mmCIF file of C-alpha atoms in Angstrom:
data_model
loop_
_atom_site.group_PDB
_atom_site.id
_atom_site.type_symbol
_atom_site.label_atom_id
_atom_site.label_comp_id
_atom_site.label_asym_id
_atom_site.label_seq_id
_atom_site.Cartn_x
_atom_site.Cartn_y
_atom_site.Cartn_z
ATOM 1 C CA MET A 30 0.109 -0.223 -0.110
ATOM 2 C CA LEU A 31 2.777 2.282 0.506
ATOM 3 C CA GLN A 32 4.591 2.006 -2.910
ATOM 4 C CA ALA A 33 0.488 2.311 -4.231
ATOM 5 C CA ARG A 34 0.489 5.777 -2.125
ATOM 6 C CA GLN A 35 3.508 6.973 -3.663
ATOM 7 C CA LEU A 36 2.278 6.572 -7.151
ATOM 8 C CA GLY A 37 -0.442 9.086 -6.495
ATOM 9 C CA SER A 38 -2.028 11.587 -3.887
ATOM 10 C CA GLU A 39 -4.821 9.145 -2.893
ATOM 11 C CA LEU A 40 -5.070 5.942 -2.044
ATOM 12 C CA TYR A 41 -8.646 3.760 -2.026
ATOM 13 C CA VAL A 42 -8.604 -0.009 -1.100
ATOM 14 C CA GLY A 43 -10.703 -2.527 -2.268
ATOM 15 C CA ILE A 44 -11.723 -5.328 0.590
ATOM 16 C CA HIS A 45 -13.090 -7.974 -0.688
ATOM 17 C CA SER A 46 -15.934 -10.211 1.355
ATOM 18 C CA ASP A 47 -15.057 -13.397 3.014
ATOM 19 C CA GLU A 48 -17.695 -14.792 0.689
ATOM 20 C CA ASP A 49 -15.728 -14.054 -2.653
ATOM 21 C CA ILE A 50 -12.449 -14.737 -0.909
ATOM 22 C CA LEU A 51 -13.553 -18.353 0.163
ATOM 23 C CA GLU A 52 -14.750 -19.102 -3.632
ATOM 24 C CA HIS A 53 -11.408 -17.733 -5.058
ATOM 25 C CA LYS A 54 -8.464 -18.361 -2.461
ATOM 26 C CA GLY A 55 -10.076 -19.952 0.287
ATOM 27 C CA PRO A 56 -11.029 -19.422 3.967
ATOM 28 C CA THR A 57 -9.706 -15.924 5.621
ATOM 29 C CA VAL A 58 -7.917 -15.968 8.874
ATOM 30 C CA MET A 59 -9.498 -12.246 10.088
ATOM 31 C CA ASN A 60 -13.129 -11.474 8.956
ATOM 32 C CA LEU A 61 -14.311 -8.693 6.759
ATOM 33 C CA LYS A 62 -14.942 -6.139 9.672
ATOM 34 C CA GLU A 63 -11.361 -6.732 11.080
ATOM 35 C CA ARG A 64 -9.938 -6.211 7.341
ATOM 36 C CA ILE A 65 -11.532 -3.050 7.004
ATOM 37 C CA SER A 66 -10.400 -2.213 10.304
ATOM 38 C CA ALA A 67 -6.443 -3.123 9.410
ATOM 39 C CA ALA A 68 -6.742 -0.445 6.002
ATOM 40 C CA ASP A 69 -8.733 1.898 7.773
ATOM 41 C CA ALA A 70 -5.471 2.710 10.130
ATOM 42 C CA CYS A 71 -2.955 2.441 7.504
ATOM 43 C CA ARG A 72 -0.983 5.658 7.194
ATOM 44 C CA TRP A 73 -1.278 5.970 3.620
ATOM 45 C CA VAL A 74 -4.599 4.919 2.929
ATOM 46 C CA THR A 75 -7.691 7.755 2.046
ATOM 47 C CA LYS A 76 -10.292 5.339 2.114
ATOM 48 C CA SER A 77 -11.456 1.405 2.624
ATOM 49 C CA ILE A 78 -13.939 0.215 -0.170
ATOM 50 C CA PRO A 79 -15.667 -3.139 1.553
ATOM 51 C CA HIS A 80 -16.874 -5.693 -0.734
ATOM 52 C CA ALA A 81 -15.120 -4.783 -3.863
ATOM 53 C CA PRO A 82 -15.478 -7.093 -6.354
ATOM 54 C CA TYR A 83 -12.776 -10.172 -7.095
ATOM 55 C CA VAL A 84 -12.501 -9.127 -10.425
ATOM 56 C CA THR A 85 -11.790 -5.701 -10.941
ATOM 57 C CA SER A 86 -14.080 -4.028 -13.449
ATOM 58 C CA LEU A 87 -13.467 -0.878 -15.107
ATOM 59 C CA PRO A 88 -17.435 1.261 -14.174
ATOM 60 C CA TRP A 89 -16.232 0.274 -10.380
ATOM 61 C CA ILE A 90 -12.855 2.065 -10.503
ATOM 62 C CA THR A 91 -14.731 4.731 -12.514
ATOM 63 C CA HIS A 92 -17.171 5.507 -10.033
ATOM 64 C CA TYR A 93 -14.805 6.099 -7.235
ATOM 65 C CA GLY A 94 -12.511 8.578 -9.588
ATOM 66 C CA CYS A 95 -9.890 6.517 -9.399
ATOM 67 C CA GLN A 96 -7.605 6.635 -12.466
ATOM 68 C CA TYR A 97 -5.264 3.276 -11.560
ATOM 69 C CA VAL A 98 -5.230 -0.298 -10.289
ATOM 70 C CA VAL A 99 -2.065 -0.898 -8.173
ATOM 71 C CA HIS A 100 -1.275 -4.357 -7.170
ATOM 72 C CA GLY A 101 2.135 -6.551 -7.014
ATOM 73 C CA ASP A 102 4.081 -8.275 -8.924
ATOM 74 C CA ASP A 103 2.299 -11.033 -8.836
ATOM 75 C CA ILE A 104 -0.579 -12.309 -10.923
ATOM 76 C CA THR A 105 -3.864 -13.335 -8.958
ATOM 77 C CA SER A 106 -6.605 -15.286 -10.840
ATOM 78 C CA ASP A 107 -10.163 -16.179 -9.970
ATOM 79 C CA SER A 108 -11.742 -19.433 -9.586
ATOM 80 C CA ASP A 109 -11.563 -19.896 -12.842
ATOM 81 C CA GLY A 110 -8.132 -19.292 -13.277
ATOM 82 C CA GLN A 111 -8.361 -15.998 -15.060
ATOM 83 C CA ASP A 112 -6.790 -12.832 -14.639
ATOM 84 C CA CYS A 113 -8.783 -10.931 -11.591
ATOM 85 C CA TYR A 114 -7.206 -7.987 -13.281
ATOM 86 C CA ARG A 115 -8.007 -8.134 -17.362
ATOM 87 C CA TYR A 116 -10.184 -5.899 -17.638
ATOM 88 C CA VAL A 117 -8.363 -2.777 -16.230
ATOM 89 C CA LYS A 118 -4.971 -3.834 -17.884
ATOM 90 C CA THR A 119 -6.560 -4.259 -21.416
ATOM 91 C CA ALA A 120 -7.416 -0.365 -20.843
ATOM 92 C CA GLY A 121 -4.109 0.554 -19.584
ATOM 93 C CA ARG A 122 -5.215 1.352 -16.603
ATOM 94 C CA PHE A 123 -3.010 -0.790 -14.364
ATOM 95 C CA LYS A 124 0.146 -0.151 -12.426
ATOM 96 C CA VAL A 125 2.528 -3.049 -10.837
ATOM 97 C CA VAL A 126 4.693 -2.810 -7.653
ATOM 98 C CA LYS A 127 7.084 -5.284 -6.714
ATOM 99 C CA ARG A 128 5.613 -7.184 -3.770
ATOM 100 C CA THR A 129 7.066 -6.505 -0.161
ATOM 101 C CA PRO A 130 9.500 -9.407 0.650
ATOM 102 C CA GLY A 131 9.610 -10.690 4.233
ATOM 103 C CA ILE A 132 5.931 -10.880 5.694
ATOM 104 C CA SER A 133 3.384 -12.966 4.012
ATOM 105 C CA THR A 134 0.505 -14.765 5.312
ATOM 106 C CA THR A 135 2.023 -17.946 3.703
ATOM 107 C CA ASP A 136 4.843 -17.621 6.049
ATOM 108 C CA LEU A 137 3.300 -16.734 9.262
ATOM 109 C CA VAL A 138 0.555 -19.655 9.083
ATOM 110 C CA GLY A 139 3.304 -21.909 8.220
ATOM 111 C CA ARG A 140 5.101 -20.482 11.973
ATOM 112 C CA MET A 141 1.628 -20.822 13.796
ATOM 113 C CA LEU A 142 1.567 -24.876 12.531
ATOM 114 C CA LEU A 143 4.943 -26.173 12.409
ATOM 115 C CA CYS A 144 5.772 -24.010 15.655
ATOM 116 C CA THR A 145 9.395 -22.706 14.465
ATOM 117 C CA LYS A 146 11.395 -20.430 16.551
ATOM 118 C CA THR A 147 13.786 -19.806 13.673
ATOM 119 C CA HIS A 148 12.481 -16.380 12.777
ATOM 120 C CA PHE A 149 13.174 -15.192 15.589
ATOM 121 C CA ILE A 150 15.975 -12.160 15.816
ATOM 122 C CA ARG A 151 18.355 -11.622 18.663
ATOM 123 C CA SER A 152 19.787 -8.217 18.186
ATOM 124 C CA LEU A 153 17.952 -5.959 15.706
ATOM 125 C CA LYS A 154 20.017 -3.313 15.731
ATOM 126 C CA GLY A 155 22.890 -5.683 14.887
ATOM 127 C CA MET A 156 21.263 -7.210 12.265
ATOM 128 C CA LEU A 157 20.557 -3.521 10.686
ATOM 129 C CA GLU A 158 23.960 -2.543 10.877
ATOM 130 C CA GLY A 159 25.024 -5.795 9.158
ATOM 131 C CA LYS A 160 26.428 -7.461 12.020
ATOM 132 C CA GLU A 161 24.126 -10.762 12.597
ATOM 133 C CA GLY A 162 22.312 -12.638 10.290
ATOM 134 C CA PRO A 163 23.732 -14.959 7.077
ATOM 135 C CA ASN A 164 26.992 -16.094 7.657
ATOM 136 C CA ASP A 165 28.161 -14.861 4.013
ATOM 137 C CA GLU A 166 29.105 -10.945 4.837
ATOM 138 C CA ILE A 167 28.041 -9.841 1.538
ATOM 139 C CA GLU A 168 24.623 -11.313 1.807
ATOM 140 C CA ARG A 169 24.513 -10.054 5.017
ATOM 141 C CA LYS A 170 24.929 -6.776 4.365
ATOM 142 C CA GLY A 171 22.784 -6.934 1.474
ATOM 143 C CA LEU A 172 20.015 -7.771 4.129
ATOM 144 C CA ALA A 173 20.397 -5.188 6.232
ATOM 145 C CA GLU A 174 20.458 -2.820 3.236
ATOM 146 C CA ALA A 175 17.512 -4.029 2.304
ATOM 147 C CA MET A 176 15.772 -4.023 6.072
ATOM 148 C CA ASN A 177 17.100 -0.361 6.741
ATOM 149 C CA GLY A 178 15.303 0.906 3.409
ATOM 150 C CA ARG A 179 11.919 -1.077 4.001
ATOM 151 C CA LEU A 180 12.270 0.270 7.975
ATOM 152 C CA ARG A 181 12.949 4.277 6.657
ATOM 153 C CA ALA A 182 9.805 3.797 4.015
ATOM 154 C CA TYR A 183 7.106 2.649 6.271
ATOM 155 C CA ALA A 184 8.279 5.661 8.834
ATOM 156 C CA SER A 185 7.497 8.131 6.009
ATOM 157 C CA ASP A 186 4.546 10.216 6.391
ATOM 158 C CA GLU A 187 0.927 9.736 5.403
ATOM 159 C CA SER A 188 2.343 11.092 1.430
ATOM 160 C CA GLY A 189 4.697 8.043 1.590
ATOM 161 C CA LEU A 190 7.367 10.242 0.549
ATOM 162 C CA ARG A 191 8.091 12.432 3.204
ATOM 163 C CA PRO A 192 10.313 11.790 6.825
ATOM 164 C CA GLY A 193 7.061 10.866 9.540
ATOM 165 C CA VAL A 194 7.656 8.699 12.439
ATOM 166 C CA ASP A 195 10.376 9.085 15.056
ATOM 167 C CA VAL A 196 12.198 5.289 15.410
ATOM 168 C CA LEU A 197 13.923 4.916 18.250
ATOM 169 C CA PHE A 198 16.304 1.855 19.796
ATOM 170 C CA TRP A 199 16.100 0.972 23.645
ATOM 171 C CA HIS A 200 19.174 -0.142 24.701
ATOM 172 C CA ALA A 201 20.102 -2.394 27.468
ATOM 173 C CA ASP A 202 20.518 -5.883 28.167
ATOM 174 C CA HIS A 203 17.755 -9.017 27.700
ATOM 175 C CA GLN A 204 17.560 -8.936 31.474
ATOM 176 C CA GLU A 205 17.134 -6.018 31.994
ATOM 177 C CA LYS A 206 14.283 -5.365 29.398
ATOM 178 C CA GLY A 207 12.576 -8.249 30.725
ATOM 179 C CA ALA A 208 12.805 -7.229 34.208
ATOM 180 C CA SER A 209 9.800 -6.813 36.304
ATOM 181 C CA ALA A 210 8.232 -3.961 38.139
ATOM 182 C CA ALA A 211 9.582 -4.707 41.133
ATOM 183 C CA GLU A 212 12.928 -5.021 39.435
ATOM 184 C CA ASP A 213 12.977 -1.282 38.274
ATOM 185 C CA ALA A 214 15.495 -1.306 35.940
ATOM 186 C CA ALA A 215 18.144 1.574 36.241
ATOM 187 C CA GLY A 216 20.098 0.863 33.018
ATOM 188 C CA GLY A 217 19.474 1.370 29.433
ATOM 189 C CA THR A 218 20.119 4.519 26.894
ATOM 190 C CA PHE A 219 18.071 5.799 23.927
ATOM 191 C CA SER A 220 19.427 6.285 20.451
ATOM 192 C CA ARG A 221 17.697 7.877 17.237
ATOM 193 C CA TYR A 222 17.593 5.188 14.305
ATOM 194 C CA PHE A 223 15.668 7.637 12.484
ATOM 195 C CA LYS A 224 14.372 11.435 12.302
ATOM 196 C CA GLY A 225 10.717 11.359 12.327
ATOM 197 C CA LYS A 226 8.562 14.501 13.020
ATOM 198 C CA ASP A 227 8.917 15.963 16.543
ATOM 199 C CA PRO A 228 6.244 16.877 19.285
ATOM 200 C CA LYS A 229 4.264 20.007 18.457
ATOM 201 C CA PRO A 230 3.603 22.942 20.681
ATOM 202 C CA GLY A 231 1.129 21.665 23.079
ATOM 203 C CA GLN A 232 1.197 18.173 22.402
ATOM 204 C CA ARG A 233 1.186 15.595 25.440
ATOM 205 C CA ILE A 234 3.049 12.771 24.914
ATOM 206 C CA VAL A 235 1.523 9.472 25.614
ATOM 207 C CA TYR A 236 3.111 6.118 25.827
ATOM 208 C CA VAL A 237 1.860 2.637 25.032
ATOM 209 C CA ASP A 238 3.825 -1.105 24.668
ATOM 210 C CA GLY A 239 3.508 -4.409 23.819
ATOM 211 C CA GLY A 240 4.523 -7.468 21.666
ATOM 212 C CA PHE A 241 2.004 -6.428 18.757
ATOM 213 C CA ASP A 242 2.464 -9.545 17.471
ATOM 214 C CA LEU A 243 0.255 -10.540 14.556
ATOM 215 C CA PHE A 244 -0.730 -7.109 14.420
ATOM 216 C CA SER A 245 -4.861 -7.178 14.571
ATOM 217 C CA SER A 246 -7.927 -5.582 15.026
ATOM 218 C CA GLY A 247 -7.132 -5.478 18.707
ATOM 219 C CA HIS A 248 -3.901 -3.548 18.486
ATOM 220 C CA ILE A 249 -5.194 -1.631 16.147
ATOM 221 C CA GLU A 250 -8.560 -0.744 17.995
ATOM 222 C CA PHE A 251 -6.880 0.186 21.451
ATOM 223 C CA LEU A 252 -4.526 2.536 19.631
ATOM 224 C CA ARG A 253 -7.429 3.773 18.278
ATOM 225 C CA SER A 254 -9.096 4.326 21.473
ATOM 226 C CA VAL A 255 -6.122 5.677 23.162
ATOM 227 C CA VAL A 256 -6.413 8.503 20.393
ATOM 228 C CA ARG A 257 -9.768 9.022 20.924
ATOM 229 C CA VAL A 258 -9.534 9.487 24.626
ATOM 230 C CA GLU A 259 -7.073 11.615 24.462
ATOM 231 C CA GLU A 260 -8.944 13.890 22.158
ATOM 232 C CA GLU A 261 -12.068 13.889 24.642
ATOM 233 C CA LYS A 262 -9.728 15.267 27.077
ATOM 234 C CA ALA A 263 -8.410 17.692 24.234
ATOM 235 C CA ARG A 264 -12.323 18.676 23.837
ATOM 236 C CA LYS A 265 -12.545 19.552 27.397
ATOM 237 C CA ASP A 266 -9.590 21.270 27.871
ATOM 238 C CA GLY A 267 -10.937 23.824 25.045
ATOM 239 C CA TRP A 268 -8.071 22.273 22.370
ATOM 240 C CA TYR A 269 -10.441 22.546 19.674
ATOM 241 C CA GLU A 270 -11.682 26.332 20.042
ATOM 242 C CA ASP A 271 -11.579 28.600 17.342
ATOM 243 C CA GLY A 272 -8.659 30.441 18.867
ATOM 244 C CA ALA A 273 -7.030 27.796 20.103
ATOM 245 C CA ARG A 274 -7.209 26.304 16.431
ATOM 246 C CA ARG A 275 -5.960 29.930 14.632
ATOM 247 C CA ALA A 276 -3.356 30.174 17.133
ATOM 248 C CA ARG A 277 -2.141 26.815 16.124
ATOM 249 C CA VAL A 278 -2.425 26.915 12.320
ATOM 250 C CA LYS A 279 -0.152 30.513 12.408
ATOM 251 C CA GLU A 280 2.354 29.141 14.352
ATOM 252 C CA CYS A 281 2.944 25.611 12.789
ATOM 253 C CA GLY A 282 0.858 26.414 9.510
ATOM 254 C CA CYS A 283 -1.392 23.706 10.215
ATOM 255 C CA ASP A 284 -3.914 22.329 12.907
ATOM 256 C CA TYR A 285 -3.037 18.891 14.787
ATOM 257 C CA GLY A 286 -4.273 16.968 17.729
ATOM 258 C CA ARG A 287 -2.818 17.199 20.863
ATOM 259 C CA ALA A 288 -1.818 13.353 21.307
ATOM 260 C CA PHE A 289 1.668 12.462 20.521
ATOM 261 C CA VAL A 290 1.578 8.375 20.699
ATOM 262 C CA VAL A 291 4.710 7.034 21.489
ATOM 263 C CA ALA A 292 4.929 3.146 20.745
ATOM 264 C CA GLY A 293 7.226 0.505 22.824
ATOM 265 C CA VAL A 294 7.693 -2.754 21.257
ATOM 266 C CA HIS A 295 8.893 -5.730 22.835
ATOM 267 C CA ASP A 296 12.444 -8.278 21.799
ATOM 268 C CA ASP A 297 11.399 -11.555 20.577
ATOM 269 C CA GLU A 298 13.263 -12.627 23.842
ATOM 270 C CA VAL A 299 11.380 -10.957 26.415
ATOM 271 C CA ILE A 300 8.182 -11.491 24.267
ATOM 272 C CA ASN A 301 8.866 -15.292 24.439
ATOM 273 C CA ARG A 302 10.173 -15.495 28.467
ATOM 274 C CA TRP A 303 6.514 -14.573 29.006
ATOM 275 C CA LYS A 304 4.708 -16.024 26.604
ATOM 276 C CA GLY A 305 6.107 -19.290 25.767
ATOM 277 C CA LEU A 306 5.895 -21.551 22.956
ATOM 278 C CA ASN A 307 7.344 -20.005 19.384
ATOM 279 C CA TYR A 308 5.806 -16.395 20.542
ATOM 280 C CA PRO A 309 5.901 -14.235 19.370
ATOM 281 C CA ILE A 310 4.784 -15.162 15.231
ATOM 282 C CA MET A 311 6.524 -12.231 14.115
ATOM 283 C CA ASN A 312 9.795 -11.272 14.736
ATOM 284 C CA VAL A 313 10.653 -7.920 16.303
ATOM 285 C CA TYR A 314 11.199 -5.885 12.469
ATOM 286 C CA GLU A 315 8.284 -7.623 11.392
ATOM 287 C CA ARG A 316 6.355 -6.299 14.345
ATOM 288 C CA GLY A 317 7.222 -2.874 14.153
ATOM 289 C CA LEU A 318 6.995 -2.728 10.356
ATOM 290 C CA CYS A 319 2.902 -3.107 10.983
ATOM 291 C CA VAL A 320 3.398 -0.629 14.388
ATOM 292 C CA LEU A 321 4.881 2.244 12.206
ATOM 293 C CA GLN A 322 2.306 1.619 9.076
ATOM 294 C CA CYS A 323 -0.035 2.690 11.828
ATOM 295 C CA LYS A 324 -1.746 6.046 11.784
ATOM 296 C CA TYR A 325 -2.526 5.988 15.177
ATOM 297 C CA ILE A 326 1.187 6.519 16.381
ATOM 298 C CA HIS A 327 4.207 8.970 15.677
ATOM 299 C CA SER A 328 7.040 7.369 17.712
ATOM 300 C CA LEU A 329 8.382 4.141 17.717
ATOM 301 C CA ILE A 330 10.629 2.408 20.190
ATOM 302 C CA LEU A 331 12.485 -0.931 19.095
ATOM 303 C CA GLY A 332 13.284 -2.877 21.948
ATOM 304 C CA ALA A 333 11.158 -1.246 25.006
ATOM 305 C CA PRO A 334 11.633 -3.215 28.208
ATOM 306 C CA PHE A 335 8.335 -5.026 29.110
ATOM 307 C CA SER A 336 7.981 -3.245 32.529
ATOM 308 C CA PRO A 337 8.990 0.562 31.979
ATOM 309 C CA SER A 338 10.965 1.547 34.358
ATOM 310 C CA ILE A 339 11.155 5.266 36.389
ATOM 311 C CA HIS A 340 14.768 5.448 34.550
ATOM 312 C CA PHE A 341 13.101 4.638 31.016
ATOM 313 C CA LEU A 342 10.401 6.756 31.230
ATOM 314 C CA SER A 343 12.235 10.061 31.924
ATOM 315 C CA SER A 344 14.994 9.091 29.751
ATOM 316 C CA LEU A 345 12.627 9.742 26.511
ATOM 317 C CA PRO A 346 14.297 12.453 24.365
ATOM 318 C CA TYR A 347 11.496 14.617 24.271
ATOM 319 C CA GLN A 348 11.140 17.848 25.807
ATOM 320 C CA SER A 349 9.450 17.449 29.583
ATOM 321 C CA SER A 350 6.282 19.247 29.574
ATOM 322 C CA THR A 351 5.145 17.612 32.617
ATOM 323 C CA GLU A 352 5.363 18.123 36.247
ATOM 324 C CA ASN A 353 6.278 14.027 36.763
ATOM 325 C CA LYS A 354 10.118 14.302 36.224
ATOM 326 C CA THR A 355 9.344 12.265 32.985
ATOM 327 C CA PRO A 356 8.096 13.556 29.264
ATOM 328 C CA ILE A 357 5.780 11.361 29.610
ATOM 329 C CA SER A 358 1.751 12.313 30.397
ATOM 330 C CA ARG A 359 0.224 9.434 30.069
ATOM 331 C CA ILE A 360 0.392 5.433 29.633
ATOM 332 C CA TYR A 361 -2.039 3.873 28.595
ATOM 333 C CA HIS A 362 -2.925 0.010 28.003
ATOM 334 C CA GLY A 363 -5.281 -2.392 28.376
ATOM 335 C CA PRO A 364 -6.493 -5.587 30.013
ATOM 336 C CA THR A 365 -4.228 -8.586 29.013
ATOM 337 C CA SER A 366 -6.120 -11.303 30.944
ATOM 338 C CA PHE A 367 -4.685 -14.169 28.259
ATOM 339 C CA MET A 368 -1.158 -13.504 29.847
ATOM 340 C CA PRO A 369 -1.770 -13.594 33.618
ATOM 341 C CA LEU A 370 1.012 -11.913 35.256
ATOM 342 C CA SER A 371 2.124 -12.472 39.221
ATOM 343 C CA TYR A 372 2.996 -8.709 39.307
ATOM 344 C CA ASP A 373 1.947 -5.059 37.487
ATOM 345 C CA PRO A 374 4.565 -4.195 35.299
ATOM 346 C CA TYR A 375 3.242 -1.021 35.198
ATOM 347 C CA ALA A 376 3.566 -0.149 39.213
ATOM 348 C CA SER A 377 6.276 2.531 38.102
ATOM 349 C CA ALA A 378 3.761 4.146 35.688
ATOM 350 C CA ARG A 379 1.233 4.064 38.724
ATOM 351 C CA ALA A 380 3.358 5.557 41.486
ATOM 352 C CA LEU A 381 3.966 8.484 38.988
ATOM 353 C CA GLY A 382 0.468 8.974 38.741
ATOM 354 C CA ILE A 383 0.388 8.839 34.846
ATOM 355 C CA PHE A 384 -1.035 4.864 34.412
ATOM 356 C CA GLU A 385 -4.599 4.964 32.277
ATOM 357 C CA GLU A 386 -6.588 1.592 31.283
ATOM 358 C CA ILE A 387 -8.633 1.535 27.953
ATOM 359 C CA ALA A 388 -11.859 0.399 28.303
ATOM 360 C CA ARG A 389 -12.739 -2.766 26.621
ATOM 361 C CA HIS A 390 -13.741 -2.643 22.809
ATOM 362 C CA ASP A 391 -15.402 -4.798 20.298
ATOM 363 C CA PHE A 392 -12.066 -6.427 19.264
ATOM 364 C CA GLN A 393 -10.903 -6.806 22.438
ATOM 365 C CA GLU A 394 -10.224 -10.828 22.467
ATOM 366 C CA VAL A 395 -8.495 -10.836 18.838
ATOM 367 C CA ASN A 396 -4.841 -10.920 19.263
ATOM 368 C CA ALA A 397 -2.054 -13.466 18.470
ATOM 369 C CA ALA A 398 -3.291 -16.309 20.690
ATOM 370 C CA GLN A 399 -6.993 -15.866 19.503
ATOM 371 C CA ILE A 400 -5.370 -15.908 15.549
ATOM 372 C CA VAL A 401 -3.286 -18.598 16.551
ATOM 373 C CA GLU A 402 -6.190 -20.804 17.758
ATOM 374 C CA ARG A 403 -8.233 -19.867 14.692
ATOM 375 C CA ILE A 404 -5.526 -21.401 12.304
ATOM 376 C CA GLU A 405 -5.302 -24.506 14.441
ATOM 377 C CA LYS A 406 -8.967 -25.353 14.513
ATOM 378 C CA GLY A 407 -9.210 -24.729 10.664
ATOM 379 C CA ARG A 408 -6.234 -26.639 10.248
ATOM 380 C CA GLU A 409 -7.416 -28.992 7.627
ATOM 381 C CA ARG A 410 -8.738 -25.879 5.558
ATOM 382 C CA PHE A 411 -5.752 -23.830 5.680
ATOM 383 C CA GLU A 412 -3.641 -26.601 4.951
ATOM 384 C CA GLU A 413 -5.884 -27.341 1.774
ATOM 385 C CA ARG A 414 -5.847 -23.378 1.440
ATOM 386 C CA GLN A 415 -2.024 -23.324 0.974
ATOM 387 C CA ARG A 416 -1.980 -26.530 -1.278
ATOM 388 C CA VAL A 417 -4.541 -24.641 -3.625
ATOM 389 C CA LYS A 418 -2.375 -21.913 -3.788
ATOM 390 C CA GLY A 419 0.607 -23.212 -4.159
ATOM 391 C CA VAL A 420 -1.199 -25.469 -7.746
ATOM 392 C CA LYS A 421 -2.274 -21.573 -8.400
ATOM 393 C CA GLY A 422 0.848 -20.373 -8.099
ATOM 394 C CA GLY A 423 2.105 -22.385 -11.067
ATOM 395 C CA ILE A 424 -1.411 -21.456 -13.196
ATOM 396 C CA GLU A 425 -0.391 -17.990 -12.753
ATOM 397 C CA GLU A 426 3.443 -18.365 -13.261
ATOM 398 C CA GLY A 427 2.654 -19.990 -16.548
ATOM 399 C CA ILE A 428 0.290 -16.834 -16.952
ATOM 400 C CA ARG A 429 3.193 -14.916 -16.253
ATOM 401 C CA GLY A 430 5.598 -16.934 -19.007
ATOM 402 C CA GLN A 431 3.086 -16.466 -21.400
ATOM 403 C CA GLY A 432 2.667 -12.506 -20.868
#
């Protein structure tokens, strides 16, 4: 979607119904409502269009004022084996972009079913610097270059062309990153990896953290709820009164919301320590990319500690506008009953009086564990889907060769 947005000034995303996907491709992992939520939360998406036809027609795209249809460089066929984009291709209104490597539904389903851990990354910073990864140095450096390029691209603003999200690393040993609140780790430092947009005058810095594994509607709705709660508080404080709006536009050239949301993403080893099995299903790099593209966040911390200590909170490299010795006005989190703990990981935040729990929402139960459960319950159906995809892939490769 990033590459599609970079081709124009607006991006409309058509979303097929569950029934159409079942007929042409196989069972879905997420339902239509959940997939709409994911599209709507993407920073580069202007609008999502549910129930888009599986075979794209000219009248359909013309109705929405779309000049071109954009798709990856793989051929998508319908249940009859015909190209889903044959009509727009014939009309010269089809653009091809390179498929994003590294993250695919097929790979993720395979990890769930086989319970593998080979995708874990011990040191993301080391991989990005070309110091860790494949044994071959040339391959290692090539991988690092590709990963850096993708990370920088995902940190872009809504245009997909300019810097948008701040990307930071938290440096501490794994023991300190996984420490409980009772231990209140005192070590660790921040470094800025990519420079994004700084908080604007008057914005409140709020912090959220998590594994964000298999980034889903549950995570998205939580982040959206954080922004909504902050906006409700801003309205009560007069943030959106005409005079206040005009002052912001005069000073900064545009209006903006009051919340500057910083999202911390935990390392693979930290999550596995607390959840076990082969969690996380997505490694820290993949999860970081998923959070980066979400329009509800403004800054990303890779390698965030499981329990944010006072030292961690006070070290955040943003100017403080609070009276609690940290730059952070609020820390939000939701209920995590699927991972019971014997202690409160937010004890330090509570002690500072800055912790607030987000109320339950419609997607509260949608998390990595539930998605894995969905896959396991429908294991035979999903394995058959993967087999059919392999057969269709051979057919589509033949079509590509003929073209």
